[in-house]
mmCIF file with all atom_site columns, C-alpha atoms in Angstrom:
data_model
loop_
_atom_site.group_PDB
_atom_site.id
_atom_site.type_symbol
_atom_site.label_atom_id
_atom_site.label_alt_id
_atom_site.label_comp_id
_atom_site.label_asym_id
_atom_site.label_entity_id
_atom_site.label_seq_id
_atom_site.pdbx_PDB_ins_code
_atom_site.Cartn_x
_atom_site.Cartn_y
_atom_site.Cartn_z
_atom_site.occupancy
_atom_site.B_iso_or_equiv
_atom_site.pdbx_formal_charge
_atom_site.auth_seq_id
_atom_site.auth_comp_id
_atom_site.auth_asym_id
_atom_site.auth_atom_id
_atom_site.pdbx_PDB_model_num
ATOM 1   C CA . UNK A 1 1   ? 0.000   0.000   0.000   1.00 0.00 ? 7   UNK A CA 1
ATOM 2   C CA . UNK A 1 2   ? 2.580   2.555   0.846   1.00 0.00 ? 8   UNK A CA 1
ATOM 3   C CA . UNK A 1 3   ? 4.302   1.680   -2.311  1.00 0.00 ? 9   UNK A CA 1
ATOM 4   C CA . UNK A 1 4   ? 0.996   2.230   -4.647  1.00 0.00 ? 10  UNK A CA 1
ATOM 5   C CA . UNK A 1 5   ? 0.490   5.689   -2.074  1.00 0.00 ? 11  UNK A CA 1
ATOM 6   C CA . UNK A 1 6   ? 4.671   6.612   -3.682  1.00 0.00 ? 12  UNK A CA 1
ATOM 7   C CA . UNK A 1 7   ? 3.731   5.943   -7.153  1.00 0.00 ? 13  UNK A CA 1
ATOM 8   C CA . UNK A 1 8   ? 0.218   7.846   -7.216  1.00 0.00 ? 14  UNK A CA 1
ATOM 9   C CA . UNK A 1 9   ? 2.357   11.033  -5.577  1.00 0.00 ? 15  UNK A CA 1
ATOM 10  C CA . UNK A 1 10  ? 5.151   10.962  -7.824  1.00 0.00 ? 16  UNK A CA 1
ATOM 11  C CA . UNK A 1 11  ? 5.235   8.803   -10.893 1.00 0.00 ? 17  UNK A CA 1
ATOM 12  C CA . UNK A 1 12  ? 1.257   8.572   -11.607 1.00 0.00 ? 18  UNK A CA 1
ATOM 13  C CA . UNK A 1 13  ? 0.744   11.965  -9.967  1.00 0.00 ? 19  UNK A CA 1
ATOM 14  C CA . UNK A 1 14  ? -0.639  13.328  -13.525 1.00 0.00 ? 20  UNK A CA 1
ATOM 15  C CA . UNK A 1 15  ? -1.238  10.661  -15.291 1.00 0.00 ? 21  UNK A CA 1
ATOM 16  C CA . UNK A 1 16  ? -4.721  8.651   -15.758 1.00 0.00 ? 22  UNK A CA 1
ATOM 17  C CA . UNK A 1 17  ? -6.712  6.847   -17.464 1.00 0.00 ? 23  UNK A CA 1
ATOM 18  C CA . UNK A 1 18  ? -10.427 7.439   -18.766 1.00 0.00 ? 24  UNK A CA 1
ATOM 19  C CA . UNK A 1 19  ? -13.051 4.763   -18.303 1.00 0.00 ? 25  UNK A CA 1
ATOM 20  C CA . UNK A 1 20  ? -13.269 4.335   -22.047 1.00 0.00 ? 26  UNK A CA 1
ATOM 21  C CA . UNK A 1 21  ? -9.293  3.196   -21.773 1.00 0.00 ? 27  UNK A CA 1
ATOM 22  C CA . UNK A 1 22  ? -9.960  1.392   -18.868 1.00 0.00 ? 28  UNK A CA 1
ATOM 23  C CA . UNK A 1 23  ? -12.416 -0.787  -20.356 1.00 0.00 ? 29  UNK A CA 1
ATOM 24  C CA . UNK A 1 24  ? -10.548 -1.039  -23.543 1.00 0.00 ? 30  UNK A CA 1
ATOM 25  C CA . UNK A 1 25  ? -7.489  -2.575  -21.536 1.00 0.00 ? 31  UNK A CA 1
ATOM 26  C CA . UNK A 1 26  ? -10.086 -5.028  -20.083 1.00 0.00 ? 32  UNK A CA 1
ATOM 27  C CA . UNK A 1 27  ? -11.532 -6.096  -22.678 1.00 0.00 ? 33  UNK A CA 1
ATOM 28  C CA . UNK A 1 28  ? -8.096  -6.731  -24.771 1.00 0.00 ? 34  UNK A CA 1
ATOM 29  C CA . UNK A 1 29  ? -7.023  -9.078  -21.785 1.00 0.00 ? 35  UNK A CA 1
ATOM 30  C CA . UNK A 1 30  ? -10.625 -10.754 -21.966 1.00 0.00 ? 36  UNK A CA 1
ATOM 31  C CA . UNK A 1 31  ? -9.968  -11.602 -25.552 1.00 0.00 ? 37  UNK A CA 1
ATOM 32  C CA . UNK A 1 32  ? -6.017  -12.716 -25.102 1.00 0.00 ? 38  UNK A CA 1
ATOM 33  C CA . UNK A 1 33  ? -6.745  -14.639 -22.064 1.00 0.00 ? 39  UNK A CA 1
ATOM 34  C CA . UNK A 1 34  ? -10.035 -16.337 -23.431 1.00 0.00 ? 40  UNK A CA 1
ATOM 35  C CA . UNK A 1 35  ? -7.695  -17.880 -26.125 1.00 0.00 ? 41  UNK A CA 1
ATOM 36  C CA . UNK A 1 36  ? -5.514  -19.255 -24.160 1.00 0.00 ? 42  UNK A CA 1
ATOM 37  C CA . UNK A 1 37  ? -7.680  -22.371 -23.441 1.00 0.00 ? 43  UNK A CA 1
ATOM 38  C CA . UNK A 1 38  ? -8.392  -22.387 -19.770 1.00 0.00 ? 44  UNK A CA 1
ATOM 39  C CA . UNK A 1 39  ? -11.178 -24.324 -20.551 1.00 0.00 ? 45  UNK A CA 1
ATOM 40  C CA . UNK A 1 40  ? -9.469  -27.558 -22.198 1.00 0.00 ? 46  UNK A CA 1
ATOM 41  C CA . UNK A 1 41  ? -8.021  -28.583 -19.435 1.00 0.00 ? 47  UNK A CA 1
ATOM 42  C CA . UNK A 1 42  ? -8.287  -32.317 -20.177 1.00 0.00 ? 48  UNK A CA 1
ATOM 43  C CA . UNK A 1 43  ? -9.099  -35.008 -17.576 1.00 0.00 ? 49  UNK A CA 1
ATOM 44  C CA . UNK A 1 44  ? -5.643  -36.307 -18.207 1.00 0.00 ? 50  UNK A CA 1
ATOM 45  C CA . UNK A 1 45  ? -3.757  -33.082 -17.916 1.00 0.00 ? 51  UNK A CA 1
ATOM 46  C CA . UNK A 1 46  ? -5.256  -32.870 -14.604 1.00 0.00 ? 52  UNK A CA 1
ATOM 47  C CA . UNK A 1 47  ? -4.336  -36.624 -13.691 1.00 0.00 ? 53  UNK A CA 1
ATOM 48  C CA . UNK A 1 48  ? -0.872  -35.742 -15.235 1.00 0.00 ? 54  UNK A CA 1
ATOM 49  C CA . UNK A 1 49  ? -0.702  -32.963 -12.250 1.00 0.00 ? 55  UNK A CA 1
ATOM 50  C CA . UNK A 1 50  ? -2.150  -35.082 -9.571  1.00 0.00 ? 56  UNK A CA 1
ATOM 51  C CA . UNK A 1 51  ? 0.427   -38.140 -10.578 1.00 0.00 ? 57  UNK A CA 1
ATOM 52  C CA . UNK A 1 52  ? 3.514   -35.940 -10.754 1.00 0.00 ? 58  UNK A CA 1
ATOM 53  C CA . UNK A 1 53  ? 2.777   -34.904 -6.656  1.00 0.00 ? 59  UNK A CA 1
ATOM 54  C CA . UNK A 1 54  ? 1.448   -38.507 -5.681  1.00 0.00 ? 60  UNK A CA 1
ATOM 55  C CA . UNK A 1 55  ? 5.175   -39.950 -4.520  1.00 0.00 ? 61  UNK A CA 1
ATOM 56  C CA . UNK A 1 56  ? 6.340   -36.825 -3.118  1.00 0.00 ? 62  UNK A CA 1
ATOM 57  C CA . UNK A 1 57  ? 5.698   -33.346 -3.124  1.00 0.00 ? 63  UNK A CA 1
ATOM 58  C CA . UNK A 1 58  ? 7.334   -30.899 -5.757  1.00 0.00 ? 64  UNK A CA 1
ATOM 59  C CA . UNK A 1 59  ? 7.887   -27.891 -6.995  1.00 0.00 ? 65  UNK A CA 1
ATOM 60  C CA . UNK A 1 60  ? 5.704   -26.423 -9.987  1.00 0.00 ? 66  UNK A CA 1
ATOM 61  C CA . UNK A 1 61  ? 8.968   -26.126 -11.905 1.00 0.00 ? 67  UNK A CA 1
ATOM 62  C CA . UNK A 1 62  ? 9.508   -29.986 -11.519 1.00 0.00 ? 68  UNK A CA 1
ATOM 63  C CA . UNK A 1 63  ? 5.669   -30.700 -11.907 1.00 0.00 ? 69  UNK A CA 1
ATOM 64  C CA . UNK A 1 64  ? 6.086   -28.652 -15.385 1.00 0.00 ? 70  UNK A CA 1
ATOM 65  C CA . UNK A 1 65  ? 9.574   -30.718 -16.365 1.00 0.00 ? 71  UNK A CA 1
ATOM 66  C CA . UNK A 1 66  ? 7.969   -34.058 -15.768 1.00 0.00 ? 72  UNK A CA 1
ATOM 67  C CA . UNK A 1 67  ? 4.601   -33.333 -17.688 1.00 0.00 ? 73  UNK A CA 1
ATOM 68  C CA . UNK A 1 68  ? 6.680   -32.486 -20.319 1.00 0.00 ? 74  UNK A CA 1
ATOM 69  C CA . UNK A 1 69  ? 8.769   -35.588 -20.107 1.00 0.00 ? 75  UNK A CA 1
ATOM 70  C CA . UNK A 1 70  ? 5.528   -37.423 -20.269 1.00 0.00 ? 76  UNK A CA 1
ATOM 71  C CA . UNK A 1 71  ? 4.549   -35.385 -23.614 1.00 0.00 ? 77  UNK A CA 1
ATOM 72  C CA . UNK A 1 72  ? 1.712   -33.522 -21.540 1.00 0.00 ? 78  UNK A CA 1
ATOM 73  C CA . UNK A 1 73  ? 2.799   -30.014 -23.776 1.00 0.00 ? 79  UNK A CA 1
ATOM 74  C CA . UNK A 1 74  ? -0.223  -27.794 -22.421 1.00 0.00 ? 80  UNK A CA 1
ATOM 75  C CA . UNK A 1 75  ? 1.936   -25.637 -19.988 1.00 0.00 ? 81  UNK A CA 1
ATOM 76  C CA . UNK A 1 76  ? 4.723   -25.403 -22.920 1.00 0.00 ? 82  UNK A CA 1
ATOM 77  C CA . UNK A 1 77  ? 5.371   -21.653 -23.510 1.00 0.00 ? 83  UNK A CA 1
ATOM 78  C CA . UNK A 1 78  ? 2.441   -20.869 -20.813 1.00 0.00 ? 84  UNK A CA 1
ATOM 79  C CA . UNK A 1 79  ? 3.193   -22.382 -17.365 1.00 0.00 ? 85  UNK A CA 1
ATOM 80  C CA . UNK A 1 80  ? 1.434   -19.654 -15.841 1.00 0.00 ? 86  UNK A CA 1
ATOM 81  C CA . UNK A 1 81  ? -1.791  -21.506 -16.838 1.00 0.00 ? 87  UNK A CA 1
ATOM 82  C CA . UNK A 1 82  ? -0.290  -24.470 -14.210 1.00 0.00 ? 88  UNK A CA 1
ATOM 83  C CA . UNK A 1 83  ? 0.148   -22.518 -11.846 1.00 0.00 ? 89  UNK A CA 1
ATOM 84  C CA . UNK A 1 84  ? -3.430  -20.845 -11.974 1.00 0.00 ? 90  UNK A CA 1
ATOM 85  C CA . UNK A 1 85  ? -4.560  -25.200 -12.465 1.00 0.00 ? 91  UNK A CA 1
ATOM 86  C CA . UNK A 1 86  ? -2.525  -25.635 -9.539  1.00 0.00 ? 92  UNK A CA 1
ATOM 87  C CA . UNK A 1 87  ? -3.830  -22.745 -7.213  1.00 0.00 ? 93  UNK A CA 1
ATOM 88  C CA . UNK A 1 88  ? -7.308  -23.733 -8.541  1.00 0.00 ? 94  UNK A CA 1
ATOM 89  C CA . UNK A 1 89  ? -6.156  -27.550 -6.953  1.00 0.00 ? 95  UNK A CA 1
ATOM 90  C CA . UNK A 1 90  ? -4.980  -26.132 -3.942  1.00 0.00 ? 96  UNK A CA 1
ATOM 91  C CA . UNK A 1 91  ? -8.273  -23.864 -3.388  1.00 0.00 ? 97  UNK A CA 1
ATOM 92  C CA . UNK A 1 92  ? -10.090 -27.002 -3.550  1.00 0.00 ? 98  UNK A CA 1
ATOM 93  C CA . UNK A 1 93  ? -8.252  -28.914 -1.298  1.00 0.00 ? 99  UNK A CA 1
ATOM 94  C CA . UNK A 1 94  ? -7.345  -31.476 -3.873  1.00 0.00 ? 100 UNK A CA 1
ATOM 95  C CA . UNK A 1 95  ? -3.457  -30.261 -3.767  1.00 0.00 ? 101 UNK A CA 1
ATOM 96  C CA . UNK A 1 96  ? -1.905  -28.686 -0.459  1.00 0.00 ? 102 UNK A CA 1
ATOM 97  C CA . UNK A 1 97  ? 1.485   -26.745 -0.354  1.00 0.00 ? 103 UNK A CA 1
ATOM 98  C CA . UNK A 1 98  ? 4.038   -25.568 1.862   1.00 0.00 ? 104 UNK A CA 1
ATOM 99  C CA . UNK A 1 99  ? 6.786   -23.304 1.478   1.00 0.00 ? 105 UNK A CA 1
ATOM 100 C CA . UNK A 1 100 ? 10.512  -24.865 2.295   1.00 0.00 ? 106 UNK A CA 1
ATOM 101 C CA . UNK A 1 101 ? 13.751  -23.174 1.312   1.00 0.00 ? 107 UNK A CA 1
ATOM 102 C CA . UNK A 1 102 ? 12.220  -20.155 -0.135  1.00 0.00 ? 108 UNK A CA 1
ATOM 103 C CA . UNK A 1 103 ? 10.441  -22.781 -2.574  1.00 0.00 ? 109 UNK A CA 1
ATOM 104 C CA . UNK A 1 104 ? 6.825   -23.960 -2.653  1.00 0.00 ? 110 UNK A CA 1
ATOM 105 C CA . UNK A 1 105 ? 5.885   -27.581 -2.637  1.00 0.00 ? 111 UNK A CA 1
ATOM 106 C CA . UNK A 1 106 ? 2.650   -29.106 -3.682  1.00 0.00 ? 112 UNK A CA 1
ATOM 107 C CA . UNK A 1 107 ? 1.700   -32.505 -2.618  1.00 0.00 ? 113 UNK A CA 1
ATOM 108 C CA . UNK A 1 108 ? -1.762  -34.450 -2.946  1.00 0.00 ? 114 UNK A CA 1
ATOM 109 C CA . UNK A 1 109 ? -4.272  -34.169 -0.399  1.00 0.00 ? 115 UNK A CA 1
ATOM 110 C CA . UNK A 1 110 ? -6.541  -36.971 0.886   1.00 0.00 ? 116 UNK A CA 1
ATOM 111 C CA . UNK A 1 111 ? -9.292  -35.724 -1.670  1.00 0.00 ? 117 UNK A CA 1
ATOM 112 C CA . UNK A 1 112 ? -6.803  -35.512 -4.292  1.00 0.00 ? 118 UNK A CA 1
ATOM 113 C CA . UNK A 1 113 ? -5.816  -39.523 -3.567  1.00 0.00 ? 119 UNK A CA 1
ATOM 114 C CA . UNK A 1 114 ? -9.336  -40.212 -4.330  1.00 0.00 ? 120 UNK A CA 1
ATOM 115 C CA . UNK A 1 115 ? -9.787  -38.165 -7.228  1.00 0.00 ? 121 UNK A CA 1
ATOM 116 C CA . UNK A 1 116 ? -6.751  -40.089 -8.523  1.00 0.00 ? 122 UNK A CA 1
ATOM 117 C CA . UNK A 1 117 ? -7.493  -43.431 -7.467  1.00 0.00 ? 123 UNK A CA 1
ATOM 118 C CA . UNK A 1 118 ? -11.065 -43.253 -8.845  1.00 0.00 ? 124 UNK A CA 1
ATOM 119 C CA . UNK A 1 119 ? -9.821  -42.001 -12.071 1.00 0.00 ? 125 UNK A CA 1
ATOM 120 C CA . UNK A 1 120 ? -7.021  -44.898 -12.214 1.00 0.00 ? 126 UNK A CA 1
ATOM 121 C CA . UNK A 1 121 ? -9.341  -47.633 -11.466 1.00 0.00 ? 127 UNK A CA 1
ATOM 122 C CA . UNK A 1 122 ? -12.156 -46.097 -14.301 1.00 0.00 ? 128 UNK A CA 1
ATOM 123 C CA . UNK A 1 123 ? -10.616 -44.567 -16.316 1.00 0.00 ? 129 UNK A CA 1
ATOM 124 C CA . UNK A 1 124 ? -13.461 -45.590 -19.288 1.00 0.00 ? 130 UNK A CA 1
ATOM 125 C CA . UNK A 1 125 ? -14.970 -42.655 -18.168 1.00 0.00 ? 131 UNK A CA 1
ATOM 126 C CA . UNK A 1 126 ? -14.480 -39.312 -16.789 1.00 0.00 ? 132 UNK A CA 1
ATOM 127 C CA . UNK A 1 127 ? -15.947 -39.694 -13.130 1.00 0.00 ? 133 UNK A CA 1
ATOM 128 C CA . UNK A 1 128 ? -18.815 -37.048 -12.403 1.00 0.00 ? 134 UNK A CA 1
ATOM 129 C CA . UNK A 1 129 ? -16.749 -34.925 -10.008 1.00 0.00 ? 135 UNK A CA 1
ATOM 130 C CA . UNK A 1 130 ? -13.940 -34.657 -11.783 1.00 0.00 ? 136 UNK A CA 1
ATOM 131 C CA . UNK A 1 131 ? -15.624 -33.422 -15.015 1.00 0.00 ? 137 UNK A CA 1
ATOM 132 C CA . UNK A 1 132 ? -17.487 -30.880 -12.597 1.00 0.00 ? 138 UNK A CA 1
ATOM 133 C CA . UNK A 1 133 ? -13.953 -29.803 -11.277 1.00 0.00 ? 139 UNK A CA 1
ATOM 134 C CA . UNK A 1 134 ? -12.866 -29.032 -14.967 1.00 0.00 ? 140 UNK A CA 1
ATOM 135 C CA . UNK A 1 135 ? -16.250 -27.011 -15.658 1.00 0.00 ? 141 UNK A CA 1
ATOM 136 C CA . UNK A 1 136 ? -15.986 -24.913 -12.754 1.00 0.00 ? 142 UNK A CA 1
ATOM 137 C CA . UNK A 1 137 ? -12.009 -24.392 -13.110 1.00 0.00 ? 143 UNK A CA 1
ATOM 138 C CA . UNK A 1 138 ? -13.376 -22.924 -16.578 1.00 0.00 ? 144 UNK A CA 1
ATOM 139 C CA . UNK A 1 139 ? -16.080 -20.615 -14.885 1.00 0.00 ? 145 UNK A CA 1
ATOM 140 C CA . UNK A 1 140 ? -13.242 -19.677 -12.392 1.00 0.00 ? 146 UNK A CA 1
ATOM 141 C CA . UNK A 1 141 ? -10.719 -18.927 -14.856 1.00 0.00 ? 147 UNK A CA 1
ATOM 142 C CA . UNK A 1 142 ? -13.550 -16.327 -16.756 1.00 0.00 ? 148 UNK A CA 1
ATOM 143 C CA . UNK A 1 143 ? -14.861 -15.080 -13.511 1.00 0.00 ? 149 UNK A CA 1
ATOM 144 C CA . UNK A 1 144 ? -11.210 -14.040 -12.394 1.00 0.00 ? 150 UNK A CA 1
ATOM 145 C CA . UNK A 1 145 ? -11.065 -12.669 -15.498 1.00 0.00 ? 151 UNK A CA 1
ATOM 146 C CA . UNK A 1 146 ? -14.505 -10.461 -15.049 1.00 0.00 ? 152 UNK A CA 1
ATOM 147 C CA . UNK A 1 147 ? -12.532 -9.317  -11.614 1.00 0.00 ? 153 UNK A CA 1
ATOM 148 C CA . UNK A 1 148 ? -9.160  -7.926  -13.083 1.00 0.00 ? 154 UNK A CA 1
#
């Protein structure tokens, strides 16, 4: 806060923006972001993610090194999208994390064990909760969006 107080006395002390500009901003990140396919998040990409953290827990870097290993290419030149999959995860209470040597570790919760087991042992078809996990990480993804 005190830093955002600096900048609006010195460096933003004349400078604004109209509504109109405001809006256009928006609306530009809207469009980029809405083709960035939030909402193809496969089944299997989010397996991928819950595998990677079911031996130990790891780092998002690692997470992305071994989907990629595995040919899971979804994060390639846009891991931030894992990150907001992973933070979506974490939020609900599928993944957990802790921080340890400056670094942040995600590992699978209880849920997230049954998620994955139930997926393993049919994987056929997509189980009911998990395909409502991937619609409303979509709906999260465009509301966030709605609130930048």
């Amino acid at each position: 806060m005190k830093l955002k107080n600096s900048m609006k006395k010195t460096v933003f002390k004349d400078f604004s923006f109209s509504d109109e500009r405001k809006n256009a901003v928006k609306e530009a990140i809207r469009s980029n972001q809405s083709q960035q396919q939030y909402n193809t998040w496969k089944a299997e990409t989010i397996m991928a993610v819950l595998g990677s953290v079911q031996q130990q827990p790891m780092q998002g870097y690692d997470i992305s090194i071994q989907l990629f290993q595995k040919g899971e290419l979804i994060f390639q030149n846009n891991e931030g999208q894992l990150y907001t999959l992973l933070h979506l995860l974490e939020n609900k209470e599928i993944l957990t994390s802790s921080w340890s040597d400056n670094k942040k570790h995600y590992a699978l919760t209880p849920k997230g064990k049954k998620y994955l087991a139930a997926y393993k042992q049919d994987n056929s078809h997509q189980p009911v909760s998990l395909k409502h996990l991937l619609e409303e990480a979509s709906l999260w993804a465009q509301q966030n969006l709605k609130n930048f």
